[in-house]
Short mmCIF file of C-alpha atoms in Angstrom, two decimals:
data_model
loop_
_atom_site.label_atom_id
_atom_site.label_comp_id
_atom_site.label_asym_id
_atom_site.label_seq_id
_atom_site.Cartn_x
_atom_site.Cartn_y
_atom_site.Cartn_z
CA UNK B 2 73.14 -27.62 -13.32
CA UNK B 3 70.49 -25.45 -15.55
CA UNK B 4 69.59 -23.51 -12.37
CA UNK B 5 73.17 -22.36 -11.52
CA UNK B 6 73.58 -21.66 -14.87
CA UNK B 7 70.34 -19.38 -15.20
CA UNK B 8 71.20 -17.72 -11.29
CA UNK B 9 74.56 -17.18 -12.56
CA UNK B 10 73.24 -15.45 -16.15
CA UNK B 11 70.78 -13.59 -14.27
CA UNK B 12 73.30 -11.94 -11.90
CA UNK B 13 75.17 -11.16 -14.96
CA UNK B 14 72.38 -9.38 -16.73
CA UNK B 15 71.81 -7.23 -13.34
CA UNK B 16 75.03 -6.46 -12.60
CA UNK B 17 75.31 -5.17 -16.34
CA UNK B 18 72.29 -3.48 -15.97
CA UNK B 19 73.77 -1.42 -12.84
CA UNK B 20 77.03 -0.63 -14.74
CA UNK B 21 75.32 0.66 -17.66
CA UNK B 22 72.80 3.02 -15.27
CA UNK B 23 75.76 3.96 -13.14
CA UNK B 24 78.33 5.22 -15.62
CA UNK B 25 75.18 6.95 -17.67
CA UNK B 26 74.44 8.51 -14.16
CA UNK B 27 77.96 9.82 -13.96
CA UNK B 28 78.36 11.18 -17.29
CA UNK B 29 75.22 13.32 -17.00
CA UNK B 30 77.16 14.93 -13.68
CA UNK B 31 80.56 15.10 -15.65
CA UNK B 32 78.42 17.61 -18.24
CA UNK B 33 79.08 20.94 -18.26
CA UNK B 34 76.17 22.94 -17.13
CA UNK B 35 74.16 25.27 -19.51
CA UNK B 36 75.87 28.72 -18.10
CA UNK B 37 73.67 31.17 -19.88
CA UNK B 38 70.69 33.25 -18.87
CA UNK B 39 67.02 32.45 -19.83
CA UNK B 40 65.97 34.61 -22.19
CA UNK B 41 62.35 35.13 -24.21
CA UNK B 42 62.22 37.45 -27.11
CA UNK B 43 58.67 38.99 -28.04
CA UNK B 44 58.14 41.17 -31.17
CA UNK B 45 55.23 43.14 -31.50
CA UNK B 46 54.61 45.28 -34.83
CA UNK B 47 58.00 47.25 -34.72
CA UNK B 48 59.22 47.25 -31.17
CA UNK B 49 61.45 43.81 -30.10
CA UNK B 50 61.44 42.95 -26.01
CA UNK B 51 63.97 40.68 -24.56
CA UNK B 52 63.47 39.32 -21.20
CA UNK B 53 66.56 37.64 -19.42
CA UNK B 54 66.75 35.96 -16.03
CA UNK B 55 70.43 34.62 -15.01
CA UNK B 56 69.95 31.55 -12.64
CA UNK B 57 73.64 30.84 -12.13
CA UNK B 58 76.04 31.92 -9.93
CA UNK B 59 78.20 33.26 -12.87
CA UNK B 60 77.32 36.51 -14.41
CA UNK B 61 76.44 36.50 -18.03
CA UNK B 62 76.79 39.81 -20.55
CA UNK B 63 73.37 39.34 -22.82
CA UNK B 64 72.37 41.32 -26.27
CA UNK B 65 69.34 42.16 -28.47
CA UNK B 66 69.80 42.14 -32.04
CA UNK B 67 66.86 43.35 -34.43
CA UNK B 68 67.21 42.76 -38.00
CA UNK B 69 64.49 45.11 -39.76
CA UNK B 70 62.02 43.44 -42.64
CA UNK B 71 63.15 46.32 -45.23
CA UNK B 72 66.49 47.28 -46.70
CA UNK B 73 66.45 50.89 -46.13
CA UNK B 74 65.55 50.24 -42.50
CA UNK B 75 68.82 49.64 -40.31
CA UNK B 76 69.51 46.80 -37.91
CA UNK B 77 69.50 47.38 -34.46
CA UNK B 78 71.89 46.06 -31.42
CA UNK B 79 70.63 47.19 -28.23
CA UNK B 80 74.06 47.66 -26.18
CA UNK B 81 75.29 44.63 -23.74
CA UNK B 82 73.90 44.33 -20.55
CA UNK B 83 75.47 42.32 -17.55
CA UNK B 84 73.42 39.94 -16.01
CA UNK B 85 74.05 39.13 -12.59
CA UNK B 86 73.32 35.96 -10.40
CA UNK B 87 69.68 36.12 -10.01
CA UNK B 88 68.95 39.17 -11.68
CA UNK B 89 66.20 39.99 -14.34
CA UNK B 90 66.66 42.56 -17.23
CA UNK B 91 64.91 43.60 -19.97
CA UNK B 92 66.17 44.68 -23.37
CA UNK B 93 64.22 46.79 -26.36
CA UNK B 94 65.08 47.80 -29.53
CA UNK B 95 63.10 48.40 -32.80
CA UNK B 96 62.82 48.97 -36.16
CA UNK B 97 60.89 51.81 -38.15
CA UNK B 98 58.77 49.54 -39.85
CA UNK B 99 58.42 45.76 -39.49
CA UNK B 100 60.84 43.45 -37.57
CA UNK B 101 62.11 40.08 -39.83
CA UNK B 102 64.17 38.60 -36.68
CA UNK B 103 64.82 39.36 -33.02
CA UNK B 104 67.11 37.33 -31.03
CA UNK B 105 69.64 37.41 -27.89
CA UNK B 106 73.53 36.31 -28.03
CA UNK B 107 75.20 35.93 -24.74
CA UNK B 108 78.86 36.65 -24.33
#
């Protein structure tokens, strides 16, 4: 009687375990999917580089913003840029003195 009892608890436990790893397995497909180009920023003294590579089928529109270290120094936006399915672009921008913060927004 102990042995059917311990066969029957151990198919429980492994068909538990294969629920669990099955509906995690599903929800990772059910995710949407990270639609936005790769981009690195680099700053170097005054000048701000962005480099963007769009892996997706789905074009993405990417932008460079520069915010300057001083207050009489203006922020820069370089202009949009359209990034196609497997395309590679580059963005620059700078400030007159030092750069505080560089990043990319995608749209």
């Amino acid at each position: 009687m102990r042995t059917t009892r311990r066969v029957a608890a151990a198919v429980l436990l492994v068909a538990t375990v294969g629920l669990v790893i099955a509906a995690s397995s599903s929800a990772a497909q059910d995710r949407p999917r990270h639609r936005e180009a790769a981009c690195s920023t680099t700053v170097r003294g005054s000048h701000a580089t962005a480099s963007c590579f769009n892996p997706n089928p789905r074009a993405d529109r990417v932008q460079l913003h520069v915010e300057c270290a001083h207050w009489w120094d203006p922020d820069m936006d370089a202009r949009p840029v359209e990034v196609g399915p497997a395309q590679y672009v580059r963005l620059a921008e700078r400030c007159w003195k030092e750069i505080r913060k560089a990043w990319v927004s995608h749209r």
